[in-house]
Amino acid sequence: MELKKTALYKKHIELGAKMVPFAGYEMPLSYTSLIEEHKAVRNSVGMFDVSHMGEFMVKGPQALSLVQKLTSNDVTKLSNGKAQYSCFPNKTGGIIDDLLVYQIKEEVYMLVVNASNIVKDWDWIIKNNTENAIVENHSDNTSLFALQGPLALNVLQQLTKEQLSEIPYYSFRIGEVAGISDVIISATGYTGSGGFELYVSNENATALWDAIISAGTEENIIPVGLGARDTLRLEMGYCLYGNDIDDTTSPLEAGLSWITKLDKPFINADYLAKQKQQGVQKKLVGFEMIERGIPRKDYEICNAAGEVIGKVTSGGQSPNLSKGIGMGYVSSSFSKIDTEIYIQIRKKKIKAVIKKLPFIKI
Amino acid sequence: MNLPKNLKYSKDHEWVIIKDNIATVGITDFAQKELGDIVFFDLETLDEEVKEDDVIGTIEAVKTVSDIFSPVAGTVVELNEKIETDPELVNSDPYGEGWLVKIEIEEGASTEHLLDSNGYKALVTP
């Protein structure tokens, strides 16, 4: 299958990005150095093209009841201009996808989903749309940039009259940026370093990208690829679909009970309520290497006796901590903070310790 | 592409320079670029005898991990200790301060399979 390209594809090539296939798209992995890009986001500001993400609109008088049924978080807690993190539970105790739900206005919701799951999510929504809400897939026409880092606000404020400091976390406005109208300016992100995510139509994507890069000259803004996006989110302990959560992991096992509102009805809520009552068998934990070594996805996790107690789901070198960190599922009895575990790295068992997430404080 | 003419190369993206019976081994500029930021070289065979193409260690970059194969048969006699503390030398100076190991070549072991810079260039040019 031919890989899809985002509206910014040519820009990435011009910038000399190392391009890789990701979720059916040809995406920038890194432009210069992953560590440099990571540190720019932590210390100043960086700009990501994440237009591969999917956007669905759910509209009409039935919109609320459909989204409420499909997602685990409580949509009635949203108001206009607010967003929430959520997931689509499946009917067998797993997760179809994790997503953001935006309340654009009364009876209009935008669901932002993972690129790798656009088809699966769409089919799931259509199959369960017994309410006949209006559902539209805008993924191929919508670009998404993430402007992240402590100086993101300084950069973006030069381009808009919207008072950015007045947009609380997980809130958004729709306004003009760099002369482009109807940009969704969302105070969200996947890095932990603050900033904004900007939704814009494909035809205005390049103009918006260029305007932001120019505005950020003084702040030394740089483009940042998916490699640093992964290390940034891992340091925060944010789940990545396909690694830390999937069709077989429950939101309760994944530490997502905070978005699993069992006091409202949704698909498979009964099963999850029962699981909560009985307690989960395995839990997603974060761990830090004590001895030198870098944990990677699918490495085995062992106890002191050498018995396998789980598996790494995400891992790598933390640029901020300069040591190996990871996440993985372990039997619940080994999930307590400060428990010593061992990661099987090639022929050796390397000592690690379970840590509270996030790994770093910002 | 930076490929010094005085070096020999393996198909596994290592470079080799042989002086007397000691082969100094590193990874090529092409390899360090492909791997990205290198954070750790895990040498698993110090003081061990290795055959040609044996895994001598593993190089860990932030995002990926790659085996390092012995380009010649011999004994791994030295690890570049500088890269223990400054692994980024492998990125910044792959043919100089970023060398990885020294191997004492086994008596009579062949080095004829190693490529010259043109041969290696042909291998990595699309």
GROMACS .gro file of C-alpha atoms in nm:
model
  488
    1MET     CA    1   0.000   0.000   0.000
    2GLU     CA    2   0.133   0.341  -0.088
    3LEU     CA    3   0.210   0.560   0.210
    4LYS     CA    4   0.002   0.873   0.262
    5LYS     CA    5   0.168   1.211   0.288
    6THR     CA    6   0.069   1.504   0.505
    7ALA     CA    7   0.024   1.852   0.355
    8LEU     CA    8   0.369   1.938   0.494
    9TYR     CA    9   0.548   1.649   0.324
   10LYS     CA   10   0.757   1.868   0.089
   11LYS     CA   11   0.855   2.090   0.380
   12HIS     CA   12   0.990   1.792   0.573
   13ILE     CA   13   1.198   1.682   0.274
   14GLU     CA   14   1.333   2.037   0.229
   15LEU     CA   15   1.426   2.040   0.598
   16GLY     CA   16   1.623   1.718   0.548
   17ALA     CA   17   1.407   1.509   0.781
   18LYS     CA   18   1.465   1.138   0.812
   19MET     CA   19   1.128   1.006   0.691
   20VAL     CA   20   0.983   0.677   0.811
   21PRO     CA   21   0.660   0.488   0.752
   22PHE     CA   22   0.428   0.533   1.050
   23ALA     CA   23   0.063   0.428   1.068
   24GLY     CA   24   0.033   0.433   0.690
   25TYR     CA   25   0.193   0.777   0.656
   26GLU     CA   26   0.540   0.889   0.560
   27MET     CA   27   0.635   1.092   0.865
   28PRO     CA   28   0.944   1.277   0.993
   29LEU     CA   29   1.129   1.072   1.258
   30SER     CA   30   1.388   1.339   1.325
   31TYR     CA   31   1.531   1.649   1.155
   32THR     CA   32   1.869   1.688   1.321
   33SER     CA   33   1.919   1.500   1.645
   34LEU     CA   34   1.645   1.339   1.851
   35ILE     CA   35   1.805   1.451   2.178
   36GLU     CA   36   1.838   1.808   2.053
   37GLU     CA   37   1.473   1.811   1.944
   38HIS     CA   38   1.364   1.660   2.275
   39LYS     CA   39   1.552   1.924   2.472
   40ALA     CA   40   1.415   2.208   2.260
   41VAL     CA   41   1.063   2.108   2.364
   42ARG     CA   42   1.159   2.071   2.730
   43ASN     CA   43   1.358   2.398   2.747
   44SER     CA   44   1.217   2.630   2.481
   45VAL     CA   45   0.982   2.537   2.195
   46GLY     CA   46   0.943   2.286   1.914
   47MET     CA   47   0.694   2.229   1.636
   48PHE     CA   48   0.551   1.892   1.530
   49ASP     CA   49   0.351   1.796   1.223
   50VAL     CA   50   0.109   1.534   1.353
   51SER     CA   51  -0.141   1.562   1.070
   52HIS     CA   52  -0.160   1.185   1.046
   53MET     CA   53  -0.397   1.191   1.345
   54GLY     CA   54  -0.764   1.135   1.260
   55GLU     CA   55  -1.050   1.378   1.315
   56PHE     CA   56  -1.416   1.276   1.322
   57MET     CA   57  -1.709   1.511   1.372
   58VAL     CA   58  -2.021   1.386   1.548
   59LYS     CA   59  -2.317   1.620   1.513
   60GLY     CA   60  -2.685   1.664   1.576
   61PRO     CA   61  -2.934   1.601   1.855
   62GLN     CA   62  -2.807   1.241   1.892
   63ALA     CA   63  -2.438   1.335   1.907
   64LEU     CA   64  -2.408   1.347   2.285
   65SER     CA   65  -2.574   1.012   2.343
   66LEU     CA   66  -2.358   0.842   2.077
   67VAL     CA   67  -2.028   0.979   2.210
   68GLN     CA   68  -2.136   0.910   2.568
   69LYS     CA   69  -2.207   0.547   2.475
   70LEU     CA   70  -1.880   0.497   2.283
   71THR     CA   71  -1.636   0.657   2.525
   72SER     CA   72  -1.537   0.583   2.884
   73ASN     CA   73  -1.505   0.940   3.012
   74ASP     CA   74  -1.812   1.148   3.097
   75VAL     CA   75  -1.901   1.369   2.800
   76THR     CA   76  -2.164   1.556   3.003
   77LYS     CA   77  -1.877   1.710   3.202
   78LEU     CA   78  -1.767   1.897   2.887
   79SER     CA   79  -1.889   2.242   2.793
   80ASN     CA   80  -1.825   2.445   2.478
   81GLY     CA   81  -1.451   2.501   2.435
   82LYS     CA   82  -1.348   2.208   2.655
   83ALA     CA   83  -1.172   1.885   2.566
   84GLN     CA   84  -1.120   1.557   2.750
   85TYR     CA   85  -0.899   1.250   2.722
   86SER     CA   86  -1.098   0.931   2.680
   87CYS     CA   87  -1.101   0.585   2.527
   88PHE     CA   88  -1.329   0.360   2.325
   89PRO     CA   89  -1.369   0.039   2.526
   90ASN     CA   90  -1.442  -0.272   2.319
   91LYS     CA   91  -1.680  -0.550   2.426
   92THR     CA   92  -1.411  -0.787   2.550
   93GLY     CA   93  -1.241  -0.576   2.813
   94GLY     CA   94  -0.987  -0.407   2.585
   95ILE     CA   95  -0.945  -0.066   2.425
   96ILE     CA   96  -1.025   0.009   2.061
   97ASP     CA   97  -0.841   0.341   2.077
   98ASP     CA   98  -0.763   0.633   2.303
   99LEU     CA   99  -0.876   0.976   2.190
  100LEU     CA  100  -0.954   1.336   2.267
  101VAL     CA  101  -1.317   1.451   2.268
  102TYR     CA  102  -1.374   1.821   2.194
  103GLN     CA  103  -1.707   1.993   2.249
  104ILE     CA  104  -1.698   2.239   1.959
  105LYS     CA  105  -2.047   2.363   2.049
  106GLU     CA  106  -2.380   2.220   2.160
  107GLU     CA  107  -2.445   1.902   1.961
  108VAL     CA  108  -2.108   1.916   1.782
  109TYR     CA  109  -1.816   1.701   1.899
  110MET     CA  110  -1.476   1.643   1.742
  111LEU     CA  111  -1.306   1.310   1.815
  112VAL     CA  112  -0.930   1.301   1.759
  113VAL     CA  113  -0.799   0.947   1.716
  114ASN     CA  114  -0.475   0.767   1.638
  115ALA     CA  115  -0.375   0.745   1.273
  116SER     CA  116  -0.321   0.371   1.296
  117ASN     CA  117  -0.680   0.322   1.410
  118ILE     CA  118  -0.874   0.559   1.182
  119VAL     CA  119  -1.038   0.278   0.982
  120LYS     CA  120  -1.103   0.056   1.284
  121ASP     CA  121  -1.250   0.347   1.486
  122TRP     CA  122  -1.465   0.466   1.200
  123ASP     CA  123  -1.610   0.117   1.147
  124TRP     CA  124  -1.676   0.087   1.521
  125ILE     CA  125  -1.855   0.421   1.535
  126ILE     CA  126  -2.070   0.345   1.232
  127LYS     CA  127  -2.157  -0.002   1.362
  128ASN     CA  128  -2.269   0.140   1.696
  129ASN     CA  129  -2.444   0.449   1.563
  130THR     CA  130  -2.795   0.318   1.630
  131GLU     CA  131  -2.885   0.674   1.733
  132ASN     CA  132  -2.824   0.789   1.373
  133ALA     CA  133  -2.611   1.083   1.476
  134ILE     CA  134  -2.439   1.264   1.189
  135VAL     CA  135  -2.081   1.135   1.164
  136GLU     CA  136  -1.816   1.280   0.932
  137ASN     CA  137  -1.453   1.179   0.877
  138HIS     CA  138  -1.240   1.493   0.829
  139SER     CA  139  -0.905   1.318   0.868
  140ASP     CA  140  -0.784   1.363   0.510
  141ASN     CA  141  -0.862   1.737   0.503
  142THR     CA  142  -0.732   1.837   0.844
  143SER     CA  143  -0.376   1.917   0.943
  144LEU     CA  144  -0.262   1.915   1.303
  145PHE     CA  145   0.047   2.084   1.443
  146ALA     CA  146   0.170   2.061   1.799
  147LEU     CA  147   0.357   2.370   1.916
  148GLN     CA  148   0.506   2.252   2.244
  149GLY     CA  149   0.735   2.384   2.513
  150PRO     CA  150   0.758   2.659   2.775
  151LEU     CA  151   0.799   2.929   2.506
  152ALA     CA  152   0.514   2.807   2.284
  153LEU     CA  153   0.279   3.077   2.410
  154ASN     CA  154   0.530   3.358   2.336
  155VAL     CA  155   0.564   3.235   1.979
  156LEU     CA  156   0.195   3.185   1.907
  157GLN     CA  157   0.079   3.505   2.078
  158GLN     CA  158   0.262   3.707   1.811
  159LEU     CA  159   0.025   3.562   1.552
  160THR     CA  160  -0.317   3.591   1.713
  161LYS     CA  161  -0.543   3.830   1.900
  162GLU     CA  162  -0.680   3.549   2.115
  163GLN     CA  163  -0.553   3.584   2.472
  164LEU     CA  164  -0.363   3.256   2.489
  165SER     CA  165  -0.278   3.282   2.857
  166GLU     CA  166  -0.652   3.270   2.926
  167ILE     CA  167  -0.695   2.928   2.764
  168PRO     CA  168  -0.678   2.671   3.047
  169TYR     CA  169  -0.526   2.326   2.998
  170TYR     CA  170  -0.760   2.099   2.801
  171SER     CA  171  -0.955   2.397   2.668
  172PHE     CA  172  -0.959   2.554   2.323
  173ARG     CA  173  -1.073   2.848   2.116
  174ILE     CA  174  -1.150   2.877   1.750
  175GLY     CA  175  -0.992   3.189   1.609
  176GLU     CA  176  -0.762   3.359   1.363
  177VAL     CA  177  -0.391   3.274   1.360
  178ALA     CA  178  -0.150   3.438   1.113
  179GLY     CA  179  -0.446   3.570   0.913
  180ILE     CA  180  -0.598   3.221   0.881
  181SER     CA  181  -0.947   3.196   1.024
  182ASP     CA  182  -1.114   2.904   1.202
  183VAL     CA  183  -0.797   2.756   1.349
  184ILE     CA  184  -0.869   2.541   1.654
  185ILE     CA  185  -0.620   2.653   1.920
  186SER     CA  186  -0.615   2.381   2.180
  187ALA     CA  187  -0.414   2.397   2.504
  188THR     CA  188  -0.328   2.027   2.489
  189GLY     CA  189  -0.030   1.814   2.395
  190TYR     CA  190   0.153   1.485   2.430
  191THR     CA  191   0.482   1.613   2.570
  192GLY     CA  192   0.414   1.740   2.923
  193SER     CA  193   0.590   2.067   2.845
  194GLY     CA  194   0.279   2.274   2.771
  195GLY     CA  195   0.187   2.451   2.453
  196PHE     CA  196  -0.083   2.423   2.194
  197GLU     CA  197  -0.220   2.193   1.930
  198LEU     CA  198  -0.351   2.367   1.619
  199TYR     CA  199  -0.607   2.218   1.384
  200VAL     CA  200  -0.618   2.378   1.040
  201SER     CA  201  -0.748   2.284   0.697
  202ASN     CA  202  -0.488   2.131   0.463
  203GLU     CA  203  -0.495   2.427   0.221
  204ASN     CA  204  -0.376   2.661   0.497
  205ALA     CA  205  -0.134   2.420   0.659
  206THR     CA  206   0.191   2.533   0.496
  207ALA     CA  207   0.111   2.901   0.553
  208LEU     CA  208   0.044   2.839   0.921
  209TRP     CA  209   0.357   2.626   0.964
  210ASP     CA  210   0.576   2.891   0.799
  211ALA     CA  211   0.422   3.173   1.003
  212ILE     CA  212   0.487   2.990   1.330
  213ILE     CA  213   0.845   2.896   1.239
  214SER     CA  214   0.916   3.262   1.146
  215ALA     CA  215   0.752   3.393   1.460
  216GLY     CA  216   0.969   3.158   1.666
  217THR     CA  217   1.304   3.279   1.533
  218GLU     CA  218   1.395   3.458   1.854
  219GLU     CA  219   1.292   3.157   2.064
  220ASN     CA  220   1.507   2.931   1.842
  221ILE     CA  221   1.209   2.719   1.744
  222ILE     CA  222   1.296   2.394   1.563
  223PRO     CA  223   1.086   2.129   1.394
  224VAL     CA  224   1.057   1.811   1.600
  225GLY     CA  225   0.995   1.459   1.471
  226LEU     CA  226   0.809   1.154   1.596
  227GLY     CA  227   1.123   1.015   1.763
  228ALA     CA  228   1.131   1.295   2.019
  229ARG     CA  229   0.751   1.284   2.045
  230ASP     CA  230   0.791   0.929   2.173
  231THR     CA  231   1.069   1.005   2.424
  232LEU     CA  232   0.880   1.312   2.549
  233ARG     CA  233   0.558   1.120   2.608
  234LEU     CA  234   0.745   0.829   2.765
  235GLU     CA  235   0.909   1.057   3.023
  236MET     CA  236   0.556   1.166   3.117
  237GLY     CA  237   0.426   0.809   3.129
  238TYR     CA  238   0.160   0.881   2.867
  239CYS     CA  239   0.023   0.567   2.702
  240LEU     CA  240   0.091   0.499   2.335
  241TYR     CA  241  -0.176   0.294   2.160
  242GLY     CA  242  -0.030  -0.024   2.012
  243ASN     CA  243   0.242  -0.029   2.280
  244ASP     CA  244   0.097   0.033   2.626
  245ILE     CA  245  -0.270  -0.011   2.547
  246ASP     CA  246  -0.447  -0.217   2.283
  247ASP     CA  247  -0.747  -0.439   2.213
  248THR     CA  248  -0.648  -0.672   2.497
  249THR     CA  249  -0.562  -0.430   2.780
  250SER     CA  250  -0.834  -0.279   2.994
  251PRO     CA  251  -0.830   0.088   3.090
  252LEU     CA  252  -0.820  -0.017   3.455
  253GLU     CA  253  -0.508  -0.228   3.401
  254ALA     CA  254  -0.352   0.063   3.211
  255GLY     CA  255  -0.399   0.307   3.498
  256LEU     CA  256  -0.674   0.490   3.312
  257SER     CA  257  -0.945   0.454   3.575
  258TRP     CA  258  -0.945   0.836   3.592
  259ILE     CA  259  -1.107   0.840   3.247
  260THR     CA  260  -1.327   0.537   3.315
  261LYS     CA  261  -1.643   0.682   3.465
  262LEU     CA  262  -1.834   0.379   3.586
  263ASP     CA  263  -2.121   0.593   3.712
  264LYS     CA  264  -2.240   0.654   3.355
  265PRO     CA  265  -2.348   0.395   3.097
  266PHE     CA  266  -2.110   0.310   2.811
  267ILE     CA  267  -2.011   0.007   2.605
  268ASN     CA  268  -1.881  -0.272   2.831
  269ALA     CA  269  -1.914  -0.062   3.150
  270ASP     CA  270  -2.060  -0.360   3.338
  271TYR     CA  271  -1.756  -0.574   3.265
  272LEU     CA  272  -1.518  -0.298   3.373
  273ALA     CA  273  -1.721  -0.235   3.691
  274LYS     CA  274  -1.686  -0.602   3.778
  275GLN     CA  275  -1.315  -0.593   3.701
  276LYS     CA  276  -1.274  -0.293   3.926
  277GLN     CA  277  -1.455  -0.470   4.207
  278GLN     CA  278  -1.251  -0.790   4.171
  279GLY     CA  279  -0.920  -0.613   4.115
  280VAL     CA  280  -0.696  -0.641   3.810
  281GLN     CA  281  -0.446  -0.924   3.755
  282LYS     CA  282  -0.183  -0.708   3.588
  283LYS     CA  283  -0.099  -0.340   3.597
  284LEU     CA  284   0.087  -0.099   3.375
  285VAL     CA  285   0.383   0.045   3.566
  286GLY     CA  286   0.671   0.277   3.496
  287PHE     CA  287   1.024   0.170   3.579
  288GLU     CA  288   1.371   0.317   3.574
  289MET     CA  289   1.693   0.124   3.517
  290ILE     CA  290   1.924   0.104   3.819
  291GLU     CA  291   2.202  -0.071   3.629
  292ARG     CA  292   2.304   0.040   3.285
  293GLY     CA  293   2.081  -0.083   3.005
  294ILE     CA  294   1.802   0.030   2.784
  295PRO     CA  295   1.466  -0.145   2.801
  296ARG     CA  296   1.281  -0.199   2.473
  297LYS     CA  297   0.930  -0.308   2.380
  298ASP     CA  298   0.867  -0.683   2.431
  299TYR     CA  299   1.163  -0.745   2.664
  300GLU     CA  300   1.066  -0.968   2.955
  301ILE     CA  301   1.030  -0.837   3.309
  302CYS     CA  302   1.145  -1.073   3.586
  303ASN     CA  303   1.137  -1.079   3.966
  304ALA     CA  304   1.442  -1.131   4.187
  305ALA     CA  305   1.396  -1.509   4.159
  306GLY     CA  306   1.427  -1.480   3.782
  307GLU     CA  307   1.063  -1.567   3.710
  308VAL     CA  308   0.890  -1.379   3.429
  309ILE     CA  309   0.632  -1.141   3.577
  310GLY     CA  310   0.555  -0.924   3.278
  311LYS     CA  311   0.662  -0.756   2.959
  312VAL     CA  312   0.794  -0.415   2.855
  313THR     CA  313   0.549  -0.219   2.638
  314SER     CA  314   0.754   0.099   2.585
  315GLY     CA  315   1.114   0.178   2.662
  316GLY     CA  316   1.414   0.382   2.570
  317GLN     CA  317   1.675   0.621   2.692
  318SER     CA  318   1.534   0.927   2.870
  319PRO     CA  319   1.712   1.235   2.732
  320ASN     CA  320   1.627   1.430   3.049
  321LEU     CA  321   1.737   1.164   3.297
  322SER     CA  322   2.012   1.013   3.080
  323LYS     CA  323   1.907   0.665   3.180
  324GLY     CA  324   1.686   0.388   3.057
  325ILE     CA  325   1.316   0.415   3.141
  326GLY     CA  326   1.017   0.210   3.039
  327MET     CA  327   0.661   0.103   3.097
  328GLY     CA  328   0.521  -0.244   3.105
  329TYR     CA  329   0.262  -0.475   3.252
  330VAL     CA  330   0.350  -0.674   3.562
  331SER     CA  331   0.146  -0.903   3.786
  332SER     CA  332  -0.038  -0.676   4.029
  333SER     CA  333   0.156  -0.815   4.327
  334PHE     CA  334   0.476  -0.664   4.181
  335SER     CA  335   0.328  -0.326   4.090
  336LYS     CA  336   0.411  -0.129   4.406
  337ILE     CA  337   0.640   0.173   4.377
  338ASP     CA  338   1.005   0.095   4.468
  339THR     CA  339   0.971  -0.277   4.388
  340GLU     CA  340   1.295  -0.406   4.237
  341ILE     CA  341   1.252  -0.584   3.907
  342TYR     CA  342   1.485  -0.715   3.638
  343ILE     CA  343   1.468  -0.652   3.266
  344GLN     CA  344   1.593  -0.931   3.043
  345ILE     CA  345   1.822  -0.745   2.803
  346ARG     CA  346   1.974  -0.992   2.561
  347LYS     CA  347   2.154  -1.248   2.780
  348LYS     CA  348   2.153  -1.045   3.100
  349LYS     CA  349   1.900  -0.956   3.369
  350ILE     CA  350   1.946  -0.588   3.443
  351LYS     CA  351   1.814  -0.436   3.764
  352ALA     CA  352   1.538  -0.174   3.755
  353VAL     CA  353   1.292  -0.022   3.999
  354ILE     CA  354   0.924   0.061   3.970
  355LYS     CA  355   0.871   0.437   3.977
  356LYS     CA  356   0.576   0.664   4.012
  357LEU     CA  357   0.475   0.829   3.685
  358PRO     CA  358   0.558   1.077   3.543
  359PHE     CA  359   0.933   1.009   3.545
  360ILE     CA  360   1.014   1.378   3.543
  361LYS     CA  361   0.861   1.681   3.714
  362ILE     CA  362   0.812   1.987   3.500
  363MET     CA  363   2.921   1.060   0.238
  364ASN     CA  364   3.235   1.064   0.448
  365LEU     CA  365   3.433   0.745   0.366
  366PRO     CA  366   3.806   0.776   0.433
  367LYS     CA  367   4.010   0.593   0.169
  368ASN     CA  368   4.265   0.455   0.416
  369LEU     CA  369   4.001   0.241   0.593
  370LYS     CA  370   3.852  -0.098   0.514
  371TYR     CA  371   3.480  -0.159   0.555
  372SER     CA  372   3.248  -0.449   0.637
  373LYS     CA  373   2.907  -0.509   0.485
  374ASP     CA  374   2.768  -0.461   0.837
  375HIS     CA  375   2.870  -0.093   0.836
  376GLU     CA  376   3.185  -0.118   1.042
  377TRP     CA  377   3.517   0.034   0.945
  378VAL     CA  378   3.850  -0.128   1.021
  379ILE     CA  379   4.208  -0.007   1.023
  380ILE     CA  380   4.478  -0.268   1.067
  381LYS     CA  381   4.816  -0.193   1.218
  382ASP     CA  382   5.047  -0.487   1.276
  383ASN     CA  383   4.799  -0.753   1.392
  384ILE     CA  384   4.556  -0.517   1.567
  385ALA     CA  385   4.231  -0.414   1.401
  386THR     CA  386   4.071  -0.098   1.532
  387VAL     CA  387   3.695  -0.112   1.464
  388GLY     CA  388   3.421   0.151   1.459
  389ILE     CA  389   3.095   0.216   1.281
  390THR     CA  390   3.070   0.416   0.962
  391ASP     CA  391   2.936   0.767   0.928
  392PHE     CA  392   2.642   0.618   0.738
  393ALA     CA  393   2.568   0.382   1.030
  394GLN     CA  394   2.583   0.652   1.299
  395LYS     CA  395   2.344   0.868   1.096
  396GLU     CA  396   2.101   0.581   1.054
  397LEU     CA  397   2.109   0.499   1.426
  398GLY     CA  398   2.073   0.856   1.547
  399ASP     CA  399   2.186   0.965   1.894
  400ILE     CA  400   2.400   0.687   2.040
  401VAL     CA  401   2.378   0.646   2.416
  402PHE     CA  402   2.553   0.325   2.505
  403PHE     CA  403   2.783   0.057   2.361
  404ASP     CA  404   2.736  -0.272   2.539
  405LEU     CA  405   3.054  -0.475   2.473
  406GLU     CA  406   2.972  -0.835   2.559
  407THR     CA  407   3.296  -1.002   2.448
  408LEU     CA  408   3.593  -0.821   2.605
  409ASP     CA  409   3.893  -1.060   2.625
  410GLU     CA  410   3.698  -1.324   2.434
  411GLU     CA  411   3.785  -1.495   2.110
  412VAL     CA  412   3.543  -1.419   1.832
  413LYS     CA  413   3.490  -1.549   1.483
  414GLU     CA  414   3.427  -1.331   1.182
  415ASP     CA  415   3.062  -1.210   1.190
  416ASP     CA  416   3.012  -1.299   1.558
  417VAL     CA  417   2.817  -1.045   1.760
  418ILE     CA  418   3.071  -0.866   1.976
  419GLY     CA  419   2.839  -0.617   2.134
  420THR     CA  420   2.533  -0.402   2.094
  421ILE     CA  421   2.503  -0.038   2.021
  422GLU     CA  422   2.207   0.140   2.178
  423ALA     CA  423   2.069   0.460   2.028
  424VAL     CA  424   1.780   0.651   2.183
  425LYS     CA  425   1.528   0.490   1.953
  426THR     CA  426   1.691   0.174   1.836
  427VAL     CA  427   1.939  -0.100   1.904
  428SER     CA  428   2.183  -0.267   1.666
  429ASP     CA  429   2.428  -0.556   1.692
  430ILE     CA  430   2.794  -0.499   1.615
  431PHE     CA  431   2.961  -0.787   1.432
  432SER     CA  432   3.324  -0.871   1.436
  433PRO     CA  433   3.471  -0.785   1.097
  434VAL     CA  434   3.762  -1.025   1.154
  435ALA     CA  435   3.842  -1.335   1.359
  436GLY     CA  436   4.049  -1.270   1.670
  437THR     CA  437   4.040  -1.165   2.034
  438VAL     CA  438   3.865  -0.852   2.158
  439VAL     CA  439   4.147  -0.685   2.349
  440GLU     CA  440   4.036  -0.330   2.414
  441LEU     CA  441   3.723  -0.119   2.455
  442ASN     CA  442   3.737   0.253   2.387
  443GLU     CA  443   3.677   0.379   2.738
  444LYS     CA  444   3.607   0.732   2.619
  445ILE     CA  445   3.277   0.623   2.470
  446GLU     CA  446   3.172   0.481   2.806
  447THR     CA  447   3.135   0.836   2.933
  448ASP     CA  448   3.087   1.015   2.598
  449PRO     CA  449   2.891   0.782   2.371
  450GLU     CA  450   2.804   1.080   2.148
  451LEU     CA  451   3.164   1.064   2.019
  452VAL     CA  452   3.043   0.779   1.799
  453ASN     CA  453   2.810   1.030   1.632
  454SER     CA  454   3.043   1.329   1.623
  455ASP     CA  455   3.370   1.154   1.530
  456PRO     CA  456   3.292   0.801   1.408
  457TYR     CA  457   3.632   0.747   1.240
  458GLY     CA  458   3.838   0.905   1.517
  459GLU     CA  459   3.762   0.936   1.888
  460GLY     CA  460   3.443   0.736   1.843
  461TRP     CA  461   3.613   0.404   1.764
  462LEU     CA  462   3.464   0.106   1.950
  463VAL     CA  463   3.707  -0.182   2.001
  464LYS     CA  464   4.047  -0.326   1.914
  465ILE     CA  465   4.072  -0.683   1.801
  466GLU     CA  466   4.392  -0.884   1.791
  467ILE     CA  467   4.360  -1.067   1.463
  468GLU     CA  468   4.390  -1.443   1.480
  469GLU     CA  469   4.700  -1.575   1.310
  470GLY     CA  470   4.624  -1.658   0.949
  471ALA     CA  471   4.274  -1.506   0.963
  472SER     CA  472   4.159  -1.353   0.637
  473THR     CA  473   4.088  -0.985   0.592
  474GLU     CA  474   4.033  -1.008   0.221
  475HIS     CA  475   3.655  -0.999   0.251
  476LEU     CA  476   3.673  -0.640   0.376
  477LEU     CA  477   3.569  -0.374   0.127
  478ASP     CA  478   3.756  -0.064   0.021
  479SER     CA  479   3.582   0.273   0.035
  480ASN     CA  480   3.447   0.239  -0.320
  481GLY     CA  481   3.313  -0.107  -0.250
  482TYR     CA  482   3.137   0.010   0.065
  483LYS     CA  483   3.005   0.320  -0.106
  484ALA     CA  484   2.842   0.101  -0.370
  485LEU     CA  485   2.678  -0.098  -0.091
  486VAL     CA  486   2.512   0.199   0.078
  487THR     CA  487   2.429   0.412  -0.223
  488PRO     CA  488   2.069   0.352  -0.327
   0.00000   0.00000   0.00000
